[in-house]
Tab-separated table of C-alpha atoms in Angstrom:
chain	number	residue	atom	x	y	z
A	1	UNK	CA	108.221	72.221	98.690
A	2	UNK	CA	108.123	75.691	97.855
A	3	UNK	CA	110.632	78.135	99.919
A	4	UNK	CA	110.882	82.033	100.415
A	5	UNK	CA	115.024	82.831	100.927
A	6	UNK	CA	116.939	85.859	100.261
A	7	UNK	CA	120.853	86.804	99.355
A	8	UNK	CA	122.508	89.909	100.536
A	9	UNK	CA	125.424	90.697	99.544
A	10	UNK	CA	127.587	92.248	101.565
A	11	UNK	CA	131.401	91.243	100.396
A	12	UNK	CA	132.811	94.152	98.628
A	13	UNK	CA	134.872	96.460	100.807
A	14	UNK	CA	134.371	99.260	100.166
A	15	UNK	CA	137.395	101.733	98.506
A	16	UNK	CA	135.190	105.366	98.465
A	17	UNK	CA	134.475	104.749	102.024
A	18	UNK	CA	137.948	105.466	102.933
A	19	UNK	CA	137.432	103.559	106.166
A	20	UNK	CA	139.115	101.264	108.942
A	21	UNK	CA	135.270	100.220	108.775
A	22	UNK	CA	133.786	97.553	105.863
A	23	UNK	CA	131.262	99.666	104.471
A	24	UNK	CA	128.047	97.243	105.610
A	25	UNK	CA	129.284	97.893	109.264
A	26	UNK	CA	128.322	101.298	109.047
A	27	UNK	CA	126.015	102.756	110.942
A	28	UNK	CA	122.846	104.730	109.944
A	29	UNK	CA	120.374	105.982	113.277
A	30	UNK	CA	122.090	103.190	115.474
A	31	UNK	CA	121.678	100.059	113.193
A	32	UNK	CA	124.491	99.217	110.938
A	33	UNK	CA	123.666	98.774	106.843
A	34	UNK	CA	123.687	94.983	106.857
A	35	UNK	CA	121.805	94.752	110.083
A	36	UNK	CA	119.081	97.225	108.256
A	37	UNK	CA	118.670	95.498	105.780
A	38	UNK	CA	119.086	91.385	107.790
A	39	UNK	CA	116.221	93.786	109.754
A	40	UNK	CA	113.765	94.271	106.936
A	41	UNK	CA	114.247	91.043	105.452
A	42	UNK	CA	113.433	89.496	108.360
A	43	UNK	CA	110.260	90.786	108.797
A	44	UNK	CA	109.380	89.822	105.477
A	45	UNK	CA	109.617	86.026	106.726
A	46	UNK	CA	111.970	83.978	104.753
A	47	UNK	CA	112.060	80.465	105.094
A	48	UNK	CA	116.553	81.068	104.268
A	49	UNK	CA	118.317	84.210	104.368
A	50	UNK	CA	122.121	84.286	103.177
A	51	UNK	CA	124.685	86.750	103.485
A	52	UNK	CA	127.576	86.811	101.249
A	53	UNK	CA	130.754	87.488	102.733
A	54	UNK	CA	133.775	88.907	101.306
A	55	UNK	CA	136.346	91.868	103.277
A	56	UNK	CA	135.834	91.574	106.519
A	57	UNK	CA	133.415	88.343	106.685
A	58	UNK	CA	134.279	87.788	110.948
A	59	UNK	CA	133.439	91.229	111.305
A	60	UNK	CA	130.327	90.805	109.263
A	61	UNK	CA	129.209	87.764	110.806
A	62	UNK	CA	129.885	89.327	114.416
A	63	UNK	CA	128.145	92.370	113.620
A	64	UNK	CA	124.998	89.402	112.726
A	65	UNK	CA	125.634	86.116	114.555
A	66	UNK	CA	122.557	83.691	114.043
A	67	UNK	CA	120.184	85.329	112.169
A	68	UNK	CA	121.481	84.316	108.655
A	69	UNK	CA	124.239	81.806	107.439
A	70	UNK	CA	126.674	82.804	105.377
A	71	UNK	CA	128.855	81.990	102.444
A	72	UNK	CA	132.485	83.399	101.527
A	73	UNK	CA	133.356	85.641	98.557
A	74	UNK	CA	137.258	85.285	98.858
A	75	UNK	CA	137.764	87.203	95.025
A	76	UNK	CA	135.647	89.813	94.211
A	77	UNK	CA	134.491	89.248	90.630
A	78	UNK	CA	130.989	90.645	90.502
A	79	UNK	CA	127.314	90.242	91.903
A	80	UNK	CA	126.683	87.592	89.788
A	81	UNK	CA	129.891	85.338	90.967
A	82	UNK	CA	128.937	86.719	94.503
A	83	UNK	CA	125.532	85.462	94.039
A	84	UNK	CA	126.750	82.295	92.976
A	85	UNK	CA	128.445	81.507	95.809
A	86	UNK	CA	125.374	80.224	97.814
A	87	UNK	CA	124.594	78.092	95.122
A	88	UNK	CA	125.912	74.869	97.880
A	89	UNK	CA	122.977	76.058	100.040
A	90	UNK	CA	120.160	76.976	98.250
A	91	UNK	CA	120.407	75.812	94.691
A	92	UNK	CA	118.524	72.245	95.096
A	93	UNK	CA	115.060	74.529	96.163
A	94	UNK	CA	112.188	75.159	94.686
A	95	UNK	CA	111.024	78.980	95.296
A	96	UNK	CA	111.766	82.104	95.398
A	97	UNK	CA	114.718	83.865	95.949
A	98	UNK	CA	115.371	88.191	96.997
A	99	UNK	CA	118.479	89.221	96.162
A	100	UNK	CA	119.443	92.841	98.289
A	101	UNK	CA	122.830	94.308	98.592
A	102	UNK	CA	124.002	94.953	102.104
A	103	UNK	CA	124.198	98.887	101.294
A	104	UNK	CA	121.268	100.106	100.842
A	105	UNK	CA	120.077	100.281	104.306
A	106	UNK	CA	116.655	102.440	103.438
A	107	UNK	CA	114.522	99.923	102.021
A	108	UNK	CA	111.243	97.998	104.305
A	109	UNK	CA	110.196	95.820	103.439
A	110	UNK	CA	106.542	96.182	102.235
A	111	UNK	CA	108.465	97.375	99.366
A	112	UNK	CA	110.359	93.801	99.404
A	113	UNK	CA	106.866	92.245	99.822
A	114	UNK	CA	105.495	93.739	96.613
A	115	UNK	CA	108.169	93.310	94.362
A	116	UNK	CA	107.703	89.200	95.742
A	117	UNK	CA	103.560	89.642	94.840
A	118	UNK	CA	104.748	91.213	91.659
A	119	UNK	CA	106.722	88.383	90.458
A	120	UNK	CA	103.954	86.042	91.357
A	121	UNK	CA	101.519	87.554	90.460
A	122	UNK	CA	103.525	87.610	86.580
A	123	UNK	CA	104.939	84.128	86.766
A	124	UNK	CA	107.866	85.329	86.155
A	125	UNK	CA	111.647	83.865	86.070
A	126	UNK	CA	112.979	86.945	87.167
A	127	UNK	CA	111.401	90.145	88.176
A	128	UNK	CA	113.911	93.428	88.907
A	129	UNK	CA	113.082	96.177	91.542
A	130	UNK	CA	112.988	99.760	89.466
A	131	UNK	CA	112.557	103.316	89.891
A	132	UNK	CA	113.287	106.796	88.367
A	133	UNK	CA	115.895	108.537	89.017
A	134	UNK	CA	115.767	112.270	89.140
A	135	UNK	CA	119.469	111.891	88.289
A	136	UNK	CA	120.342	108.535	86.617
A	137	UNK	CA	124.222	108.339	86.396
A	138	UNK	CA	125.862	105.720	88.193
A	139	UNK	CA	123.033	103.224	88.075
A	140	UNK	CA	122.430	100.408	85.637
A	141	UNK	CA	119.472	101.596	83.216
A	142	UNK	CA	115.919	99.472	82.664
A	143	UNK	CA	115.779	99.470	78.304
A	144	UNK	CA	112.169	97.927	77.978
A	145	UNK	CA	110.697	97.186	74.049
A	146	UNK	CA	108.496	99.178	72.582
A	147	UNK	CA	105.573	97.183	74.938
A	148	UNK	CA	107.514	97.766	78.072
A	149	UNK	CA	108.555	94.493	78.439
A	150	UNK	CA	112.109	94.832	79.972
A	151	UNK	CA	114.474	93.740	77.108
A	152	UNK	CA	117.945	94.188	79.410
A	153	UNK	CA	119.489	95.911	82.198
A	154	UNK	CA	122.542	97.780	80.709
A	155	UNK	CA	125.032	99.623	83.610
A	156	UNK	CA	126.274	102.589	83.165
A	157	UNK	CA	129.856	102.008	81.677
A	158	UNK	CA	128.305	99.366	79.535
A	159	UNK	CA	125.082	101.451	78.463
A	160	UNK	CA	125.384	103.563	75.380
A	161	UNK	CA	124.423	106.762	74.700
A	162	UNK	CA	121.138	106.710	74.228
A	163	UNK	CA	120.768	104.469	77.490
A	164	UNK	CA	122.698	106.349	79.781
A	165	UNK	CA	119.167	109.509	78.900
A	166	UNK	CA	116.729	106.577	80.523
A	167	UNK	CA	116.273	107.027	83.747
A	168	UNK	CA	114.288	104.009	84.706
A	169	UNK	CA	116.654	102.315	86.661
A	170	UNK	CA	118.226	99.051	88.474
A	171	UNK	CA	117.996	99.316	91.957
A	172	UNK	CA	120.041	96.848	93.077
A	173	UNK	CA	117.010	93.878	94.329
A	174	UNK	CA	115.874	90.898	91.891
A	175	UNK	CA	113.221	87.929	92.495
A	176	UNK	CA	114.424	84.874	90.973
A	177	UNK	CA	113.424	81.297	90.498
A	178	UNK	CA	115.884	79.822	92.402
A	179	UNK	CA	116.427	77.057	90.065
A	180	UNK	CA	116.213	79.095	87.245
A	181	UNK	CA	118.624	81.683	88.943
A	182	UNK	CA	121.529	79.299	89.369
A	183	UNK	CA	121.330	77.941	85.765
A	184	UNK	CA	121.399	80.841	84.720
A	185	UNK	CA	124.143	81.535	86.541
A	186	UNK	CA	126.158	79.139	84.985
A	187	UNK	CA	125.722	80.051	81.722
A	188	UNK	CA	127.208	84.096	82.026
A	189	UNK	CA	130.283	85.775	81.466
A	190	UNK	CA	133.149	87.893	82.320
A	191	UNK	CA	133.220	90.193	79.183
A	192	UNK	CA	132.135	93.343	79.840
A	193	UNK	CA	133.973	97.024	80.541
A	194	UNK	CA	134.740	95.381	84.722
A	195	UNK	CA	135.732	92.089	83.785
A	196	UNK	CA	133.102	90.921	85.989
A	197	UNK	CA	130.272	88.338	86.199
A	198	UNK	CA	127.216	90.734	86.328
A	199	UNK	CA	123.777	89.299	87.916
A	200	UNK	CA	122.066	90.895	85.423
A	201	UNK	CA	123.481	89.553	82.500
A	202	UNK	CA	121.435	86.230	84.041
A	203	UNK	CA	118.602	88.106	83.098
A	204	UNK	CA	119.008	87.875	79.652
A	205	UNK	CA	119.955	84.398	80.096
A	206	UNK	CA	116.993	83.983	81.008
A	207	UNK	CA	115.310	86.573	78.769
A	208	UNK	CA	116.900	84.156	75.310
A	209	UNK	CA	115.825	81.419	77.127
A	210	UNK	CA	111.916	82.566	76.243
A	211	UNK	CA	111.145	83.018	80.212
A	212	UNK	CA	108.989	86.607	81.207
A	213	UNK	CA	111.255	89.031	82.438
A	214	UNK	CA	109.413	91.947	84.944
A	215	UNK	CA	110.311	94.784	86.683
A	216	UNK	CA	108.163	96.674	89.667
A	217	UNK	CA	108.654	100.504	90.133
A	218	UNK	CA	109.062	101.108	93.632
A	219	UNK	CA	107.080	104.852	94.060
A	220	UNK	CA	109.922	106.771	96.435
A	221	UNK	CA	113.295	106.329	94.647
A	222	UNK	CA	114.251	107.429	97.889
A	223	UNK	CA	114.112	103.964	99.201
A	224	UNK	CA	116.759	102.862	97.423
A	225	UNK	CA	119.413	104.377	97.629
A	226	UNK	CA	122.660	102.321	98.122
A	227	UNK	CA	125.845	103.911	100.263
A	228	UNK	CA	129.157	103.504	98.204
A	229	UNK	CA	131.049	107.066	100.122
A	230	UNK	CA	130.573	109.247	103.747
A	231	UNK	CA	128.251	112.103	101.171
A	232	UNK	CA	125.738	109.291	100.473
A	233	UNK	CA	126.424	107.458	104.472
A	234	UNK	CA	125.210	111.945	105.278
A	235	UNK	CA	122.376	110.988	102.905
A	236	UNK	CA	120.892	108.251	103.873
A	237	UNK	CA	120.749	109.103	107.371
A	238	UNK	CA	118.945	112.492	107.094
A	239	UNK	CA	116.263	110.207	105.346
A	240	UNK	CA	116.534	108.093	107.600
A	241	UNK	CA	115.711	110.639	110.456
A	242	UNK	CA	113.138	112.039	108.760
A	243	UNK	CA	111.242	108.623	108.576
A	244	UNK	CA	112.268	108.036	112.293
A	245	UNK	CA	111.185	111.357	113.522
A	246	UNK	CA	107.805	111.433	111.254
A	247	UNK	CA	106.478	107.945	112.210
A	248	UNK	CA	107.762	108.996	116.690
A	249	UNK	CA	105.595	112.432	115.706
A	250	UNK	CA	102.383	110.848	114.313
A	251	UNK	CA	102.645	108.298	117.957
A	252	UNK	CA	102.018	111.725	119.946
A	253	UNK	CA	105.764	112.773	120.523
A	254	UNK	CA	106.372	116.910	120.409
A	255	UNK	CA	109.798	118.623	118.490
A	256	UNK	CA	109.911	122.039	118.916
A	257	UNK	CA	112.608	120.854	115.365
A	258	UNK	CA	112.594	117.700	114.055
A	259	UNK	CA	115.484	118.184	111.475
A	260	UNK	CA	117.476	118.897	114.436
A	261	UNK	CA	116.637	115.872	116.690
A	262	UNK	CA	118.271	112.559	116.892
A	263	UNK	CA	117.050	109.353	117.098
A	264	UNK	CA	118.533	105.574	116.923
A	265	UNK	CA	115.776	103.957	115.096
A	266	UNK	CA	115.541	101.150	118.226
A	267	UNK	CA	114.312	104.046	120.713
A	268	UNK	CA	110.341	103.913	122.126
A	269	UNK	CA	109.130	107.061	123.163
A	270	UNK	CA	105.459	107.510	124.801
A	271	UNK	CA	103.339	109.974	124.005
A	272	UNK	CA	103.126	114.077	125.734
A	273	UNK	CA	106.978	113.340	125.459
A	274	UNK	CA	108.601	116.626	124.426
A	275	UNK	CA	112.049	116.666	122.666
A	276	UNK	CA	113.658	120.724	122.096
A	277	UNK	CA	116.312	120.799	119.498
A	278	UNK	CA	119.391	119.349	119.996
A	279	UNK	CA	118.452	116.049	121.870
A	280	UNK	CA	119.995	112.694	121.118
A	281	UNK	CA	118.142	109.357	121.382
A	282	UNK	CA	120.367	106.199	120.907
A	283	UNK	CA	120.624	102.979	121.416
A	284	UNK	CA	117.406	100.529	122.835
A	285	UNK	CA	116.484	104.210	124.793
A	286	UNK	CA	113.197	103.724	125.991
A	287	UNK	CA	111.351	107.277	126.695
A	288	UNK	CA	107.935	107.343	128.862
A	289	UNK	CA	105.096	109.808	128.176
A	290	UNK	CA	104.974	113.206	129.595
A	291	UNK	CA	108.843	113.726	129.661
A	292	UNK	CA	110.353	116.850	128.799
A	293	UNK	CA	114.072	115.975	127.037
A	294	UNK	CA	115.582	119.800	126.980
A	295	UNK	CA	118.336	120.858	124.102
A	296	UNK	CA	121.589	119.483	124.201
A	297	UNK	CA	120.615	116.202	125.929
A	298	UNK	CA	121.886	113.377	125.392
A	299	UNK	CA	120.325	109.987	126.569
A	300	UNK	CA	122.454	106.157	125.880
A	301	UNK	CA	120.827	102.828	126.103
A	302	UNK	CA	118.859	103.852	129.228
A	303	UNK	CA	114.936	104.178	130.213
A	304	UNK	CA	113.622	106.980	131.070
A	305	UNK	CA	110.216	106.862	133.030
A	306	UNK	CA	106.560	108.668	133.100
A	307	UNK	CA	107.101	112.484	133.715
A	308	UNK	CA	110.756	112.696	133.517
A	309	UNK	CA	112.794	115.714	132.843
A	310	UNK	CA	116.432	116.134	131.318
A	311	UNK	CA	118.182	119.706	131.089
A	312	UNK	CA	121.543	119.668	129.109
A	313	UNK	CA	122.516	116.722	130.606
A	314	UNK	CA	124.183	113.155	129.645
A	315	UNK	CA	122.409	110.035	130.530
A	316	UNK	CA	124.434	106.711	129.675
A	317	UNK	CA	123.069	103.125	130.867
A	318	UNK	CA	120.787	104.199	133.792
A	319	UNK	CA	117.359	104.678	135.004
A	320	UNK	CA	115.216	107.061	135.912
A	321	UNK	CA	111.870	106.931	138.083
A	322	UNK	CA	108.746	108.267	137.328
A	323	UNK	CA	108.992	112.821	137.611
A	324	UNK	CA	112.891	112.723	138.585
A	325	UNK	CA	115.204	115.511	136.895
A	326	UNK	CA	118.318	115.675	136.040
A	327	UNK	CA	120.292	118.864	135.003
A	328	UNK	CA	121.863	121.051	133.394
A	329	UNK	CA	125.358	120.385	132.953
A	330	UNK	CA	124.704	116.859	135.097
A	331	UNK	CA	126.107	113.514	134.152
A	332	UNK	CA	124.662	110.105	134.316
A	333	UNK	CA	127.353	106.864	134.199
A	334	UNK	CA	126.386	103.700	134.013
A	335	UNK	CA	124.324	101.829	136.241
A	336	UNK	CA	122.708	104.676	137.896
A	337	UNK	CA	119.160	104.595	138.949
A	338	UNK	CA	117.715	107.393	140.215
A	339	UNK	CA	114.382	107.017	141.958
A	340	UNK	CA	110.900	109.039	141.726
A	341	UNK	CA	111.025	112.542	142.306
A	342	UNK	CA	114.792	112.910	142.571
A	343	UNK	CA	116.224	116.079	142.115
A	344	UNK	CA	119.974	116.344	140.305
A	345	UNK	CA	120.812	120.041	139.841
A	346	UNK	CA	123.675	121.362	138.248
A	347	UNK	CA	126.896	119.753	137.557
A	348	UNK	CA	126.272	116.303	139.405
A	349	UNK	CA	127.781	112.813	138.355
A	350	UNK	CA	126.347	109.653	139.556
A	351	UNK	CA	127.664	106.386	138.195
A	352	UNK	CA	127.091	102.993	140.150
A	353	UNK	CA	124.604	104.115	143.034
A	354	UNK	CA	120.946	104.040	143.583
A	355	UNK	CA	118.878	107.324	144.862
A	356	UNK	CA	116.068	107.192	146.160
A	357	UNK	CA	112.520	108.919	146.056
A	358	UNK	CA	112.483	112.331	146.682
A	359	UNK	CA	115.984	112.632	147.416
A	360	UNK	CA	117.714	116.157	146.563
A	361	UNK	CA	121.331	116.529	144.781
A	362	UNK	CA	121.937	120.093	144.109
A	363	UNK	CA	125.352	120.934	143.089
A	364	UNK	CA	128.960	119.919	142.333
A	365	UNK	CA	128.286	116.428	144.001
A	366	UNK	CA	129.760	113.461	143.050
A	367	UNK	CA	128.471	110.314	144.054
A	368	UNK	CA	129.916	106.688	142.769
A	369	UNK	CA	129.097	102.764	144.964
A	370	UNK	CA	126.359	104.494	146.845
A	371	UNK	CA	123.333	103.805	148.352
A	372	UNK	CA	120.857	106.542	149.490
A	373	UNK	CA	117.406	106.092	150.534
A	374	UNK	CA	114.810	108.617	150.622
A	375	UNK	CA	114.417	112.286	151.003
A	376	UNK	CA	118.295	113.115	151.960
A	377	UNK	CA	119.000	116.408	151.681
A	378	UNK	CA	122.548	115.892	150.408
A	379	UNK	CA	124.600	119.492	149.581
A	380	UNK	CA	126.827	121.739	147.055
A	381	UNK	CA	129.946	120.123	146.800
A	382	UNK	CA	129.859	117.226	148.251
A	383	UNK	CA	132.119	113.663	147.519
A	384	UNK	CA	131.554	109.918	147.473
A	385	UNK	CA	135.428	109.074	147.482
A	386	UNK	CA	135.077	105.255	146.825
A	387	UNK	CA	138.595	103.950	145.059
A	388	UNK	CA	141.590	103.727	147.304
A	389	UNK	CA	143.367	103.407	144.515
A	390	UNK	CA	143.078	99.782	143.740
A	391	UNK	CA	139.182	98.679	144.334
A	392	UNK	CA	135.511	100.253	144.492
A	393	UNK	CA	134.151	100.956	147.898
A	394	UNK	CA	130.306	101.549	148.665
A	395	UNK	CA	128.506	104.015	150.903
A	396	UNK	CA	125.166	103.955	151.704
A	397	UNK	CA	123.200	106.487	153.526
A	398	UNK	CA	119.998	105.845	155.100
A	399	UNK	CA	116.940	107.912	154.707
A	400	UNK	CA	115.820	111.533	156.264
A	401	UNK	CA	119.863	112.472	156.283
A	402	UNK	CA	121.817	115.669	155.552
A	403	UNK	CA	124.349	115.755	153.804
A	404	UNK	CA	126.768	118.767	154.198
A	405	UNK	CA	127.938	121.328	151.758
A	406	UNK	CA	131.551	120.387	151.016
A	407	UNK	CA	131.484	117.121	152.634
A	408	UNK	CA	133.656	114.168	151.902
A	409	UNK	CA	132.378	110.289	152.726
A	410	UNK	CA	135.350	107.622	152.480
A	411	UNK	CA	134.207	104.540	151.367
A	412	UNK	CA	133.054	102.086	152.538
A	413	UNK	CA	130.984	103.452	155.447
A	414	UNK	CA	127.136	103.718	156.325
A	415	UNK	CA	125.118	106.514	157.538
A	416	UNK	CA	122.513	105.600	159.434
A	417	UNK	CA	118.812	107.384	158.628
A	418	UNK	CA	118.158	110.395	160.040
A	419	UNK	CA	121.658	111.529	160.767
A	420	UNK	CA	123.081	114.336	159.932
A	421	UNK	CA	126.964	114.981	158.772
A	422	UNK	CA	128.130	118.652	159.409
A	423	UNK	CA	129.453	120.729	156.324
A	424	UNK	CA	133.109	119.994	155.163
A	425	UNK	CA	133.626	117.342	157.156
A	426	UNK	CA	135.804	114.186	156.045
A	427	UNK	CA	133.581	110.810	157.013
A	428	UNK	CA	135.923	107.684	157.561
A	429	UNK	CA	133.384	105.877	160.040
A	430	UNK	CA	130.150	105.226	160.074
A	431	UNK	CA	127.133	107.079	161.820
A	432	UNK	CA	124.777	106.373	163.988
A	433	UNK	CA	121.267	106.905	163.653
A	434	UNK	CA	119.885	110.476	165.178
A	435	UNK	CA	123.833	111.693	165.336
A	436	UNK	CA	125.646	114.640	163.358
A	437	UNK	CA	129.058	114.097	162.585
A	438	UNK	CA	131.312	116.763	162.586
A	439	UNK	CA	135.034	115.974	161.285
A	440	UNK	CA	137.057	118.925	160.625
A	441	UNK	CA	140.046	121.247	162.272
A	442	UNK	CA	139.242	123.900	164.642
A	443	UNK	CA	139.077	127.192	163.338
A	444	UNK	CA	141.709	129.799	165.217
A	445	UNK	CA	141.831	133.619	164.571
A	446	UNK	CA	145.315	135.521	164.181
A	447	UNK	CA	144.505	138.548	166.065
A	448	UNK	CA	146.074	141.853	164.096
A	449	UNK	CA	147.692	139.214	161.324
A	450	UNK	CA	146.581	141.268	158.456
A	451	UNK	CA	148.341	144.618	159.585
A	452	UNK	CA	151.656	142.293	159.435
A	453	UNK	CA	151.465	141.673	155.621
A	454	UNK	CA	153.727	143.770	153.850
A	455	UNK	CA	150.668	145.181	151.174
A	456	UNK	CA	148.167	146.180	154.233
A	457	UNK	CA	148.660	149.616	153.796
A	458	UNK	CA	149.064	150.207	157.601
A	459	UNK	CA	152.372	151.830	159.044
């Protein structure tokens, strides 16, 4: 039976990144580079996917999980040696094997499909994915004969001056007949400038055997970009971000300034939502339709329903329901659930709390470990004191209640429906329905006191 297989090369440490994080685990728009590559490979309906790991093997395996099989390249002896590590898993299979590097996050599944289709149509033993580079420095060159057939692939350090002038480059992606791939790998050597076993030398072996070797030239060179340092990482991120933003705009999302709008690859956004400059939408965030996300807002791993307004605020691992609003300068910490038509004004912080429909929390308030009902008015400077130094406790406030400014609610307490908390009160006991709770010291005025002060100006 013919199979479709992929080998992802992810064994390199990436010393030029100058990082404790292994190269393929650096992120581009919310996913690691290795995850980007694997995700696109998965879309091509492979029977087997094998990832070659080396440095940071455990970290890579934690990141990719059971979506792929793994083999280890203990010593970095080149791409040919890396591919050969997969022989115990794939060597006895008939079919086609795609080889791709784990540090090329911009490739799309459509490109892989076109390469594989070309490979089949040519009945080739090997097909190289090539591209035309404006500056080919650092890339392997595709050397063709007078008939346009692939003669060889030569690495930058081994290329002559004439070969270095060639602009058609090897992207590092290949399609091979699986059995012929592993047979050829056993015939290569490391007699080159790097002292490594080059995968490209396997192509020369196939050529000498009279096998057909092709090269499919992709249209978009940017897609083939490999990431070896932080400069390339930033460039790849810009390209990916442009791709993501254009997709959302085509689907009906408005961006005032797309070049200053930052959206991770897994974010979903409904139509007629407006994003102002400086917005960051991260992780698995879902934004509904008809929303307004204002400048300098950040939303992480949260669900924002339809018609919501977020103004210059941070929302993380929380949920805001229809027509609610927040900001400016407020913060939803994890597990905040903001009901429909709720208003959260400036400098409001909510954590592990549910706020019911129509409730208003105007400004300068902290709501933690609380359940607030519907149509409550929470005044300025209110504190839901939820922590006793060891444990968190919960406060419940019923519908249609009024919490006066500068009140402190000391959990655990329950404030019933239609209750009133007087401004400046510190509440430590439950409050019954229709009651007003007032807990503050009685005011005392000292007659003539000002005149006794040395700076009063009075004789």
